[in-house]
PDB file of C-alpha atoms in Angstrom:
ATOM      1  CA  VAL O  74       1.628  21.975  27.564  1.00 50.00           C
ATOM      2  CA  SER O  75       2.188  18.379  28.421  1.00 58.00           C
ATOM      3  CA  THR O  76       5.728  16.891  29.097  1.00 70.00           C
ATOM      4  CA  GLN O  77       7.512  15.500  26.153  1.00 75.00           C
ATOM      5  CA  SER O  78       6.842  12.255  24.909  1.00 79.00           C
ATOM      6  CA  THR O  79       7.912   9.984  21.938  1.00 81.00           C
ATOM      7  CA  GLY O  80       6.168   7.247  20.090  1.00 78.00           C
ATOM      8  CA  GLY O  81       8.382   4.371  21.635  1.00 85.00           C
ATOM      9  CA  ASP O  82      11.277   2.406  20.380  1.00 91.00           C
ATOM     10  CA  ASN O  83      10.657   2.649  16.400  1.00 92.00           C
ATOM     11  CA  HIS O  84      12.622   0.991  13.936  1.00 95.00           C
ATOM     12  CA  ALA O  85      14.816   2.148  10.920  1.00 96.00           C
ATOM     13  CA  SER O  86      12.396   1.338   8.300  1.00 97.00           C
ATOM     14  CA  TRP O  87      10.171   3.331   5.756  1.00 98.00           C
ATOM     15  CA  GLU O  88       7.141   1.533   7.236  1.00 97.00           C
ATOM     16  CA  HIS O  89       7.811   2.995  10.778  1.00 97.00           C
ATOM     17  CA  LEU O  90       8.777   6.542   9.243  1.00 97.00           C
ATOM     18  CA  ARG O  91       5.283   6.420   7.512  1.00 97.00           C
ATOM     19  CA  MET O  92       3.517   5.224  10.605  1.00 96.00           C
ATOM     20  CA  SER O  93       4.899   8.191  12.793  1.00 96.00           C
ATOM     21  CA  ILE O  94       2.562  10.645  11.266  1.00 97.00           C
ATOM     22  CA  PRO O  95      -0.908   9.205  12.369  1.00 96.00           C
ATOM     23  CA  MET O  96       0.753   8.093  15.505  1.00 96.00           C
ATOM     24  CA  LEU O  97       1.825  11.696  16.336  1.00 96.00           C
ATOM     25  CA  LEU O  98      -1.243  13.366  14.850  1.00 96.00           C
ATOM     26  CA  SER O  99      -3.434  10.974  17.145  1.00 95.00           C
ATOM     27  CA  LEU O 100      -1.455  12.027  20.344  1.00 94.00           C
ATOM     28  CA  ASN O 101      -1.681  15.525  19.515  1.00 95.00           C
ATOM     29  CA  VAL O 102      -5.718  15.552  18.912  1.00 94.00           C
ATOM     30  CA  ALA O 103      -5.881  13.658  22.306  1.00 93.00           C
ATOM     31  CA  GLY O 104      -4.324  16.822  23.826  1.00 91.00           C
ATOM     32  CA  TYR O 105      -0.724  15.768  24.116  1.00 91.00           C
ATOM     33  CA  PRO O 106       1.235  18.019  21.784  1.00 93.00           C
ATOM     34  CA  PHE O 107       4.693  17.620  22.776  1.00 93.00           C
ATOM     35  CA  VAL O 108       5.583  14.391  20.915  1.00 94.00           C
ATOM     36  CA  GLY O 109       7.844  13.021  18.341  1.00 93.00           C
ATOM     37  CA  ALA O 110       9.649   9.751  16.924  1.00 94.00           C
ATOM     38  CA  ASP O 111      13.237   9.161  17.221  1.00 95.00           C
ATOM     39  CA  VAL O 112      14.556  10.224  13.881  1.00 96.00           C
ATOM     40  CA  GLY O 113      16.091   7.469  11.827  1.00 96.00           C
ATOM     41  CA  GLY O 114      14.473   4.813  14.062  1.00 95.00           C
ATOM     42  CA  PHE O 115      15.621   3.681  17.547  1.00 94.00           C
ATOM     43  CA  PHE O 116      16.578   0.082  16.506  1.00 95.00           C
ATOM     44  CA  GLY O 117      18.391  -0.623  13.034  1.00 96.00           C
ATOM     45  CA  ASN O 118      20.506   1.347  10.959  1.00 97.00           C
ATOM     46  CA  PRO O 119      19.173   3.605   8.204  1.00 97.00           C
ATOM     47  CA  SER O 120      20.239   4.309   4.648  1.00 97.00           C
ATOM     48  CA  VAL O 121      21.382   7.666   3.565  1.00 98.00           C
ATOM     49  CA  GLU O 122      18.060   8.164   1.952  1.00 98.00           C
ATOM     50  CA  LEU O 123      16.064   7.199   4.884  1.00 98.00           C
ATOM     51  CA  LEU O 124      17.737   9.162   7.248  1.00 98.00           C
ATOM     52  CA  THR O 125      17.526  12.252   5.171  1.00 98.00           C
ATOM     53  CA  ARG O 126      14.131  11.911   4.597  1.00 98.00           C
ATOM     54  CA  TRP O 127      13.186  11.214   8.420  1.00 97.00           C
ATOM     55  CA  TYR O 128      15.026  14.705   9.110  1.00 98.00           C
ATOM     56  CA  GLN O 129      13.075  16.227   6.634  1.00 98.00           C
ATOM     57  CA  ALA O 130       9.761  14.897   7.788  1.00 98.00           C
ATOM     58  CA  ALA O 131      10.698  15.267  11.703  1.00 97.00           C
ATOM     59  CA  ILE O 132      11.296  19.243  11.561  1.00 97.00           C
ATOM     60  CA  PHE O 133       8.131  19.960  11.275  1.00 97.00           C
ATOM     61  CA  GLN O 134       6.592  17.621  14.239  1.00 96.00           C
ATOM     62  CA  PRO O 135       6.714  19.152  17.854  1.00 95.00           C
ATOM     63  CA  PHE O 136       9.525  17.394  19.449  1.00 94.00           C
ATOM     64  CA  LEU O 137      12.784  16.755  17.151  1.00 94.00           C
ATOM     65  CA  ARG O 138      15.239  14.195  18.395  1.00 92.00           C
ATOM     66  CA  GLY O 139      17.701  11.860  16.798  1.00 91.00           C
ATOM     67  CA  HIS O 140      18.008   8.766  19.162  1.00 90.00           C
ATOM     68  CA  ALA O 141      19.197   5.248  18.823  1.00 92.00           C
ATOM     69  CA  HIS O 142      19.865   2.053  20.647  1.00 93.00           C
ATOM     70  CA  ILE O 143      23.608   1.841  21.897  1.00 94.00           C
ATOM     71  CA  ASP O 144      24.296  -0.980  19.569  1.00 94.00           C
ATOM     72  CA  THR O 145      23.268   0.940  16.400  1.00 96.00           C
ATOM     73  CA  LYS O 146      26.026   2.458  14.096  1.00 96.00           C
ATOM     74  CA  ARG O 147      26.756   5.956  14.715  1.00 95.00           C
ATOM     75  CA  ARG O 148      24.573   8.221  12.514  1.00 93.00           C
ATOM     76  CA  GLU O 149      25.832  11.837  12.793  1.00 94.00           C
ATOM     77  CA  PRO O 150      24.700  13.612   9.560  1.00 94.00           C
ATOM     78  CA  TRP O 151      28.167  14.186   8.478  1.00 95.00           C
ATOM     79  CA  LEU O 152      29.199  10.282   8.330  1.00 96.00           C
ATOM     80  CA  PHE O 153      26.657  10.116   5.470  1.00 96.00           C
ATOM     81  CA  GLY O 154      28.299  11.997   2.871  1.00 96.00           C
ATOM     82  CA  GLU O 155      28.619  15.736   1.962  1.00 97.00           C
ATOM     83  CA  GLU O 156      25.127  15.506   0.049  1.00 97.00           C
ATOM     84  CA  ALA O 157      23.390  14.097   3.101  1.00 97.00           C
ATOM     85  CA  THR O 158      25.102  16.358   5.352  1.00 98.00           C
ATOM     86  CA  ALA O 159      23.967  19.454   3.224  1.00 98.00           C
ATOM     87  CA  ASN O 160      20.259  18.072   3.095  1.00 98.00           C
ATOM     88  CA  ILE O 161      20.056  17.486   6.636  1.00 98.00           C
ATOM     89  CA  ARG O 162      21.685  20.667   7.557  1.00 97.00           C
ATOM     90  CA  GLU O 163      19.131  22.683   5.182  1.00 97.00           C
ATOM     91  CA  ALA O 164      16.185  20.737   6.976  1.00 98.00           C
ATOM     92  CA  LEU O 165      17.618  21.706  10.588  1.00 97.00           C
ATOM     93  CA  VAL O 166      18.122  25.493   9.357  1.00 97.00           C
ATOM     94  CA  LEU O 167      14.769  25.553   8.448  1.00 98.00           C
ATOM     95  CA  ARG O 168      13.350  24.065  11.674  1.00 98.00           C
ATOM     96  CA  TYR O 169      15.493  26.980  13.323  1.00 97.00           C
ATOM     97  CA  GLN O 170      13.902  29.524  11.224  1.00 97.00           C
ATOM     98  CA  LEU O 171      10.442  28.526  12.024  1.00 98.00           C
ATOM     99  CA  LEU O 172      10.895  28.284  15.955  1.00 97.00           C
ATOM    100  CA  PRO O 173       9.203  31.900  16.302  1.00 97.00           C
ATOM    101  CA  TYR O 174       5.911  30.350  14.953  1.00 98.00           C
ATOM    102  CA  LEU O 175       6.387  27.046  16.761  1.00 98.00           C
ATOM    103  CA  TYR O 176       6.880  28.761  20.069  1.00 97.00           C
ATOM    104  CA  THR O 177       3.601  30.633  19.399  1.00 98.00           C
ATOM    105  CA  LEU O 178       1.769  27.472  18.707  1.00 98.00           C
ATOM    106  CA  PHE O 179       2.867  25.811  21.945  1.00 96.00           C
ATOM    107  CA  TYR O 180       2.094  29.012  23.812  1.00 96.00           C
ATOM    108  CA  GLU O 181      -1.407  28.570  22.315  1.00 97.00           C
ATOM    109  CA  ALA O 182      -1.603  25.143  23.271  1.00 95.00           C
ATOM    110  CA  SER O 183      -0.832  25.872  26.819  1.00 93.00           C
ATOM    111  CA  VAL O 184      -3.824  27.950  26.706  1.00 93.00           C
ATOM    112  CA  ASP O 185      -6.525  26.315  24.894  1.00 93.00           C
ATOM    113  CA  ASN O 186      -4.970  22.991  24.117  1.00 93.00           C
ATOM    114  CA  SER O 187      -5.019  23.316  20.497  1.00 95.00           C
ATOM    115  CA  PRO O 188      -2.896  20.783  18.625  1.00 96.00           C
ATOM    116  CA  VAL O 189       0.533  21.808  17.167  1.00 97.00           C
ATOM    117  CA  MET O 190       0.625  19.205  14.729  1.00 97.00           C
ATOM    118  CA  ARG O 191      -2.800  18.757  13.216  1.00 97.00           C
ATOM    119  CA  PRO O 192      -4.419  16.171  10.748  1.00 97.00           C
ATOM    120  CA  LEU O 193      -6.040  18.071   7.805  1.00 97.00           C
ATOM    121  CA  TRP O 194      -9.450  17.311   8.764  1.00 96.00           C
ATOM    122  CA  TYR O 195      -8.867  19.559  11.789  1.00 96.00           C
ATOM    123  CA  GLU O 196      -8.747  22.743   9.887  1.00 96.00           C
ATOM    124  CA  PHE O 197     -10.881  21.550   6.918  1.00 96.00           C
ATOM    125  CA  PRO O 198     -13.718  19.134   8.220  1.00 95.00           C
ATOM    126  CA  GLU O 199     -16.057  19.846   5.240  1.00 94.00           C
ATOM    127  CA  ASP O 200     -13.547  18.054   3.339  1.00 90.00           C
ATOM    128  CA  SER O 201     -14.229  14.299   3.746  1.00 89.00           C
ATOM    129  CA  ALA O 202     -11.798  13.382   1.445  1.00 87.00           C
ATOM    130  CA  GLN O 203      -8.930  14.366   3.964  1.00 89.00           C
ATOM    131  CA  HIS O 204     -10.393  12.693   6.746  1.00 91.00           C
ATOM    132  CA  SER O 205      -8.306   9.495   6.110  1.00 91.00           C
ATOM    133  CA  ASN O 206      -5.181  11.595   4.934  1.00 93.00           C
ATOM    134  CA  GLN O 207      -2.385  10.021   7.057  1.00 92.00           C
ATOM    135  CA  LYS O 208       0.634  11.172   4.606  1.00 95.00           C
ATOM    136  CA  GLU O 209       0.317  15.061   5.315  1.00 97.00           C
ATOM    137  CA  PHE O 210      -0.127  17.254   8.294  1.00 98.00           C
ATOM    138  CA  LEU O 211      -0.734  20.854   9.007  1.00 98.00           C
ATOM    139  CA  VAL O 212       1.780  22.696  11.373  1.00 98.00           C
ATOM    140  CA  GLY O 213      -0.740  24.889  13.462  1.00 97.00           C
ATOM    141  CA  PRO O 214      -3.451  26.438  11.199  1.00 98.00           C
ATOM    142  CA  ALA O 215      -0.705  28.007   8.518  1.00 98.00           C
ATOM    143  CA  LEU O 216       1.829  25.521   7.113  1.00 98.00           C
ATOM    144  CA  LEU O 217       1.263  22.369   5.403  1.00 98.00           C
ATOM    145  CA  SER O 218       4.074  19.688   5.285  1.00 98.00           C
ATOM    146  CA  SER O 219       3.677  16.820   2.860  1.00 97.00           C
ATOM    147  CA  PRO O 220       6.821  14.754   3.474  1.00 98.00           C
ATOM    148  CA  VAL O 221       8.555  12.137   0.986  1.00 98.00           C
ATOM    149  CA  LEU O 222       7.762   9.011   2.557  1.00 97.00           C
ATOM    150  CA  GLU O 223       8.650   6.355  -0.080  1.00 97.00           C
ATOM    151  CA  SER O 224      11.957   5.270  -1.221  1.00 97.00           C
ATOM    152  CA  GLY O 225      13.220   5.905  -4.596  1.00 95.00           C
ATOM    153  CA  GLU O 226      10.414   8.462  -5.141  1.00 95.00           C
ATOM    154  CA  SER O 227      10.448  10.441  -8.219  1.00 95.00           C
ATOM    155  CA  THR O 228       7.248  12.352  -8.294  1.00 97.00           C
ATOM    156  CA  HIS O 229       5.612  13.556  -5.210  1.00 96.00           C
ATOM    157  CA  TYR O 230       2.163  14.290  -4.893  1.00 96.00           C
ATOM    158  CA  THR O 231       0.326  17.033  -2.198  1.00 96.00           C
ATOM    159  CA  THR O 232      -3.074  17.574  -1.553  1.00 95.00           C
ATOM    160  CA  LEU O 233      -3.845  21.136  -1.005  1.00 96.00           C
ATOM    161  CA  PRO O 234      -7.473  21.140   0.734  1.00 96.00           C
ATOM    162  CA  GLY O 235      -9.737  24.110   1.136  1.00 94.00           C
ATOM    163  CA  LYS O 236     -10.766  26.927  -1.448  1.00 93.00           C
ATOM    164  CA  GLU O 237      -8.094  29.211  -0.931  1.00 94.00           C
ATOM    165  CA  VAL O 238      -4.717  29.610  -2.420  1.00 96.00           C
ATOM    166  CA  TRP O 239      -1.541  28.072  -1.233  1.00 97.00           C
ATOM    167  CA  TYR O 240       2.168  29.205  -1.574  1.00 97.00           C
ATOM    168  CA  ASN O 241       5.215  27.038  -1.865  1.00 97.00           C
ATOM    169  CA  TYR O 242       7.335  27.966   1.346  1.00 97.00           C
ATOM    170  CA  HIS O 243      10.640  27.732  -0.693  1.00 96.00           C
ATOM    171  CA  THR O 244       9.725  29.002  -3.962  1.00 95.00           C
ATOM    172  CA  LEU O 245       6.854  31.387  -2.795  1.00 95.00           C
ATOM    173  CA  THR O 246       4.798  30.203  -5.863  1.00 94.00           C
ATOM    174  CA  GLN O 247       1.284  30.534  -5.630  1.00 95.00           C
ATOM    175  CA  HIS O 248      -1.001  27.443  -6.234  1.00 96.00           C
ATOM    176  CA  GLU O 249      -4.786  26.943  -6.412  1.00 95.00           C
ATOM    177  CA  ALA O 250      -6.169  24.292  -3.891  1.00 93.00           C
ATOM    178  CA  THR O 251      -5.973  20.979  -5.406  1.00 91.00           C
ATOM    179  CA  SER O 252      -6.110  17.260  -4.774  1.00 88.00           C
ATOM    180  CA  SER O 253      -3.050  16.361  -6.671  1.00 90.00           C
ATOM    181  CA  LEU O 254      -0.038  18.830  -7.039  1.00 95.00           C
ATOM    182  CA  SER O 255       2.718  17.082  -8.432  1.00 95.00           C
ATOM    183  CA  THR O 256       6.549  18.090  -7.616  1.00 94.00           C
ATOM    184  CA  ILE O 257       9.682  16.398  -9.125  1.00 95.00           C
ATOM    185  CA  VAL O 258      11.663  14.805  -6.247  1.00 95.00           C
ATOM    186  CA  LYS O 259      15.361  15.541  -5.395  1.00 96.00           C
ATOM    187  CA  MET O 260      16.887  14.579  -2.264  1.00 97.00           C
ATOM    188  CA  SER O 261      16.862  18.025  -1.131  1.00 96.00           C
ATOM    189  CA  THR O 262      12.956  18.295  -1.615  1.00 96.00           C
ATOM    190  CA  MET O 263      10.714  19.201   1.417  1.00 96.00           C
ATOM    191  CA  PRO O 264       7.231  20.098   0.351  1.00 97.00           C
ATOM    192  CA  LEU O 265       6.002  22.844   2.199  1.00 98.00           C
ATOM    193  CA  PHE O 266       3.184  25.306   1.815  1.00 98.00           C
ATOM    194  CA  ILE O 267       1.706  28.329   3.586  1.00 98.00           C
ATOM    195  CA  ARG O 268      -2.089  28.769   3.446  1.00 98.00           C
ATOM    196  CA  GLY O 269      -3.550  31.998   2.097  1.00 97.00           C
ATOM    197  CA  GLY O 270      -4.677  34.159   4.606  1.00 97.00           C
ATOM    198  CA  SER O 271      -1.990  33.358   7.098  1.00 98.00           C
ATOM    199  CA  ILE O 272       0.894  35.383   8.594  1.00 98.00           C
ATOM    200  CA  VAL O 273       4.056  33.344   9.770  1.00 98.00           C
ATOM    201  CA  PRO O 274       6.827  34.940  12.172  1.00 98.00           C
ATOM    202  CA  ILE O 275       9.964  33.626  11.290  1.00 97.00           C
ATOM    203  CA  LYS O 276      13.661  34.423  11.910  1.00 96.00           C
ATOM    204  CA  LYS O 277      16.427  34.285   9.161  1.00 94.00           C
ATOM    205  CA  ARG O 278      19.665  35.021  10.836  1.00 92.00           C
ATOM    206  CA  LEU O 279      21.685  31.810  11.316  1.00 91.00           C
ATOM    207  CA  ARG O 280      22.990  31.041  14.797  1.00 93.00           C
ATOM    208  CA  ARG O 281      24.501  28.423  16.493  1.00 91.00           C
ATOM    209  CA  SER O 282      21.759  27.844  19.096  1.00 93.00           C
ATOM    210  CA  SER O 283      18.203  29.149  19.508  1.00 92.00           C
ATOM    211  CA  GLU O 284      19.469  31.247  22.777  1.00 92.00           C
ATOM    212  CA  LEU O 285      21.487  33.175  20.495  1.00 92.00           C
ATOM    213  CA  MET O 286      18.478  33.900  18.429  1.00 93.00           C
ATOM    214  CA  ALA O 287      16.453  35.301  21.256  1.00 91.00           C
ATOM    215  CA  GLY O 288      17.306  39.276  20.231  1.00 91.00           C
ATOM    216  CA  ASP O 289      17.223  38.362  16.441  1.00 94.00           C
ATOM    217  CA  PRO O 290      14.627  40.382  14.622  1.00 95.00           C
ATOM    218  CA  TYR O 291      11.675  38.777  12.743  1.00 95.00           C
ATOM    219  CA  THR O 292      10.768  38.246   9.313  1.00 95.00           C
ATOM    220  CA  LEU O 293       6.854  38.192   8.530  1.00 96.00           C
ATOM    221  CA  ILE O 294       5.586  35.853   5.821  1.00 96.00           C
ATOM    222  CA  VAL O 295       2.183  37.733   4.665  1.00 96.00           C
ATOM    223  CA  ALA O 296       0.253  35.111   2.565  1.00 97.00           C
ATOM    224  CA  THR O 297      -2.782  36.756   1.397  1.00 96.00           C
ATOM    225  CA  ASN O 298      -6.002  34.914   0.384  1.00 95.00           C
ATOM    226  CA  SER O 299      -8.524  35.679  -2.280  1.00 93.00           C
ATOM    227  CA  LYS O 300      -9.568  38.976  -0.638  1.00 94.00           C
ATOM    228  CA  GLY O 301      -6.189  39.961  -0.071  1.00 94.00           C
ATOM    229  CA  GLU O 302      -6.061  39.430   3.630  1.00 96.00           C
ATOM    230  CA  ALA O 303      -4.023  37.451   6.129  1.00 97.00           C
ATOM    231  CA  VAL O 304      -3.875  37.152   9.907  1.00 98.00           C
ATOM    232  CA  GLY O 305      -1.291  35.701  12.242  1.00 98.00           C
ATOM    233  CA  ARG O 306      -0.075  35.659  15.725  1.00 97.00           C
ATOM    234  CA  ALA O 307       3.572  35.928  17.384  1.00 97.00           C
ATOM    235  CA  TYR O 308       4.273  34.951  20.895  1.00 97.00           C
ATOM    236  CA  ASN O 309       7.313  35.881  23.035  1.00 95.00           C
ATOM    237  CA  ASP O 310       9.061  35.778  26.709  1.00 95.00           C
ATOM    238  CA  ASP O 311      12.217  35.168  28.247  1.00 94.00           C
ATOM    239  CA  THR O 312      11.974  31.381  27.154  1.00 92.00           C
ATOM    240  CA  LYS O 313      13.811  30.618  30.739  1.00 92.00           C
ATOM    241  CA  THR O 314      11.428  31.385  33.371  1.00 94.00           C
ATOM    242  CA  PHE O 315       7.942  31.137  34.411  1.00 94.00           C
ATOM    243  CA  ASN O 316       7.555  34.947  34.533  1.00 94.00           C
ATOM    244  CA  TYR O 317       5.073  34.712  31.586  1.00 93.00           C
ATOM    245  CA  GLN O 318       2.592  33.336  34.052  1.00 92.00           C
ATOM    246  CA  LYS O 319       2.709  36.807  35.736  1.00 93.00           C
ATOM    247  CA  GLY O 320       2.133  38.398  32.527  1.00 93.00           C
ATOM    248  CA  ASP O 321       6.137  38.919  31.381  1.00 95.00           C
ATOM    249  CA  LEU O 322       5.020  37.953  27.990  1.00 96.00           C
ATOM    250  CA  MET O 323       4.282  39.502  24.365  1.00 96.00           C
ATOM    251  CA  TYR O 324       1.216  37.922  22.424  1.00 97.00           C
ATOM    252  CA  ARG O 325       0.359  40.305  19.257  1.00 96.00           C
ATOM    253  CA  GLU O 326      -1.893  39.707  16.366  1.00 97.00           C
ATOM    254  CA  ILE O 327      -0.824  41.012  12.914  1.00 96.00           C
ATOM    255  CA  LYS O 328      -3.337  41.468  10.211  1.00 96.00           C
ATOM    256  CA  LEU O 329      -3.742  42.606   6.800  1.00 96.00           C
ATOM    257  CA  SER O 330      -7.059  43.677   6.163  1.00 94.00           C
ATOM    258  CA  ASN O 331      -8.414  46.925   4.047  1.00 92.00           C
ATOM    259  CA  ASN O 332      -4.936  47.075   2.668  1.00 89.00           C
ATOM    260  CA  GLN O 333      -3.539  48.111   5.896  1.00 92.00           C
ATOM    261  CA  LEU O 334      -1.192  45.817   8.100  1.00 93.00           C
ATOM    262  CA  THR O 335      -1.410  46.315  11.520  1.00 93.00           C
ATOM    263  CA  ASN O 336      -0.117  45.265  14.615  1.00 92.00           C
ATOM    264  CA  ARG O 337      -2.083  44.645  17.747  1.00 93.00           C
ATOM    265  CA  VAL O 338      -0.905  43.611  21.493  1.00 94.00           C
ATOM    266  CA  ILE O 339      -3.281  40.700  22.812  1.00 96.00           C
ATOM    267  CA  SER O 340      -1.576  40.602  26.083  1.00 95.00           C
ATOM    268  CA  GLY O 341       1.653  41.375  27.738  1.00 94.00           C
ATOM    269  CA  SER O 342       4.398  43.951  27.713  1.00 91.00           C
ATOM    270  CA  TYR O 343       7.518  41.980  27.320  1.00 93.00           C
ATOM    271  CA  ALA O 344       9.930  43.666  24.908  1.00 89.00           C
ATOM    272  CA  SER O 345       9.998  41.822  21.524  1.00 85.00           C
ATOM    273  CA  PRO O 346      12.614  42.063  18.766  1.00 88.00           C
ATOM    274  CA  GLU O 347      11.995  44.137  15.910  1.00 91.00           C
ATOM    275  CA  VAL O 348      10.378  43.589  12.475  1.00 92.00           C
ATOM    276  CA  GLU O 349      13.592  43.445   9.900  1.00 91.00           C
ATOM    277  CA  ARG O 350      11.462  42.099   6.900  1.00 93.00           C
ATOM    278  CA  ILE O 351       8.042  41.659   5.583  1.00 94.00           C
ATOM    279  CA  VAL O 352       7.518  39.322   2.442  1.00 94.00           C
ATOM    280  CA  LEU O 353       4.132  39.974   1.049  1.00 94.00           C
ATOM    281  CA  LEU O 354       2.610  37.482  -1.491  1.00 95.00           C
ATOM    282  CA  GLY O 355      -0.275  37.422  -3.641  1.00 92.00           C
ATOM    283  CA  ILE O 356      -1.097  40.970  -3.492  1.00 77.00           C
ATOM    284  CA  GLY O 357      -0.985  41.594  -7.228  1.00 68.00           C
ATOM    285  CA  LYS O 358      -1.357  45.323  -7.762  1.00 51.00           C
ATOM    286  CA  HIS O 359      -2.674  46.148  -4.523  1.00 53.00           C
ATOM    287  CA  SER O 360      -1.417  48.697  -2.233  1.00 54.00           C
ATOM    288  CA  ALA O 361      -1.187  48.478   1.193  1.00 57.00           C
ATOM    289  CA  THR O 362      -0.070  50.861   4.419  1.00 58.00           C
ATOM    290  CA  LEU O 363       1.585  49.482   7.428  1.00 58.00           C
ATOM    291  CA  ASN O 364       0.413  50.802  10.703  1.00 53.00           C
ATOM    292  CA  GLY O 365       2.241  49.921  14.035  1.00 48.00           C
ATOM    293  CA  GLU O 366       5.500  49.966  15.764  1.00 47.00           C
ATOM    294  CA  PHE O 367       7.334  47.898  13.165  1.00 44.00           C
ATOM    295  CA  LYS O 368      10.951  48.650  13.663  1.00 39.00           C
ATOM    296  CA  ASN O 369       9.716  51.652  16.000  1.00 39.00           C
ATOM    297  CA  GLN O 370       7.980  53.499  12.892  1.00 39.00           C
ATOM    298  CA  PRO O 371       5.191  54.853  14.871  1.00 42.00           C
ATOM    299  CA  SER O 372       1.382  54.553  13.684  1.00 43.00           C
ATOM    300  CA  ARG O 373       1.297  58.191  12.653  1.00 40.00           C
ATOM    301  CA  GLU O 374       3.916  57.635  10.012  1.00 45.00           C
ATOM    302  CA  PRO O 375       2.834  54.600   8.405  1.00 49.00           C
ATOM    303  CA  TRP O 376       4.961  52.908   5.500  1.00 49.00           C
ATOM    304  CA  GLU O 377       3.343  52.856   2.287  1.00 47.00           C
ATOM    305  CA  PHE O 378       4.238  50.790  -0.835  1.00 48.00           C
ATOM    306  CA  THR O 379       2.625  49.694  -4.116  1.00 43.00           C
ATOM    307  CA  GLN O 380       3.357  46.172  -5.250  1.00 47.00           C
ATOM    308  CA  HIS O 381       5.120  45.953  -8.735  1.00 38.00           C
ATOM    309  CA  PRO O 382       2.738  44.524 -11.182  1.00 39.00           C
ATOM    310  CA  SER O 383       5.241  41.913 -12.506  1.00 35.00           C
ATOM    311  CA  ARG O 384       6.186  40.438  -9.098  1.00 40.00           C
ATOM    312  CA  GLU O 385       4.389  38.146  -6.888  1.00 47.00           C
ATOM    313  CA  LYS O 386       6.287  38.807  -3.957  1.00 46.00           C
ATOM    314  CA  LEU O 387       7.324  41.749  -2.176  1.00 45.00           C
ATOM    315  CA  PRO O 388      10.213  41.940   0.342  1.00 46.00           C
ATOM    316  CA  MET O 389      10.685  44.703   2.394  1.00 42.00           C
TER     317      MET O 389
END
């Protein structure tokens, strides 16, 4: 993975917020994944609305940094009022929850140079309508971010590409692929969708730092496609040394197929945290069996369950 970089000294304006997305997408597909834009703009003083929206967009970008010129006004979130503080805190909490997924993407980028932040055409090249879409982006193959980029926006429209279903990350509601999904906008709105057929590893426990999260257990979000299948990967190491280059790592594939959720080691032997929670989306009335050492349960003693017909999700 490349060293970190920003897009340069930007300005506290809605135009520069919008420009940051195609700029960072271009750098990612050019093989420079660890990039970001100064949140709120390097020059100038952002409004409460602009700073909030910038954080809500930037938390899904590879490099997240609040940074400004010495002559600008202080811009710690708590200086912008209780509502803004709460909304920015919510965004940052989501960033921390997604760190296991992001860390996996960065490992994969170091192996095959795959971009962390992806234009929609990268995953959906057959959809020519998305070749010019510069307002939305994918985080890896599984998540689609559609940030609010206009001041005073009351209704936001999101493109959900492809032919498979998508799930609202926050409500877990299922949506069909569409060119125009509308969302009523509030200041807390952060449109984020999970691609059907994906498994996303996250960590839900709130800590003061990522270092304190190291031993926390995983939550797996299993978002099934129309065939009731899903796949994802999770990477882990000590996060501090280069020992992963000697094989001191753990890279796993987690797969739901034929109504079985399996956990397979791709490489490494590093001791990884347990899985404490699995959320299955879109499985309807299907039944499934979990095989693998989740919570130290050996494969000879699989967990079995049947989805309740009146629910769209099944937390375990």
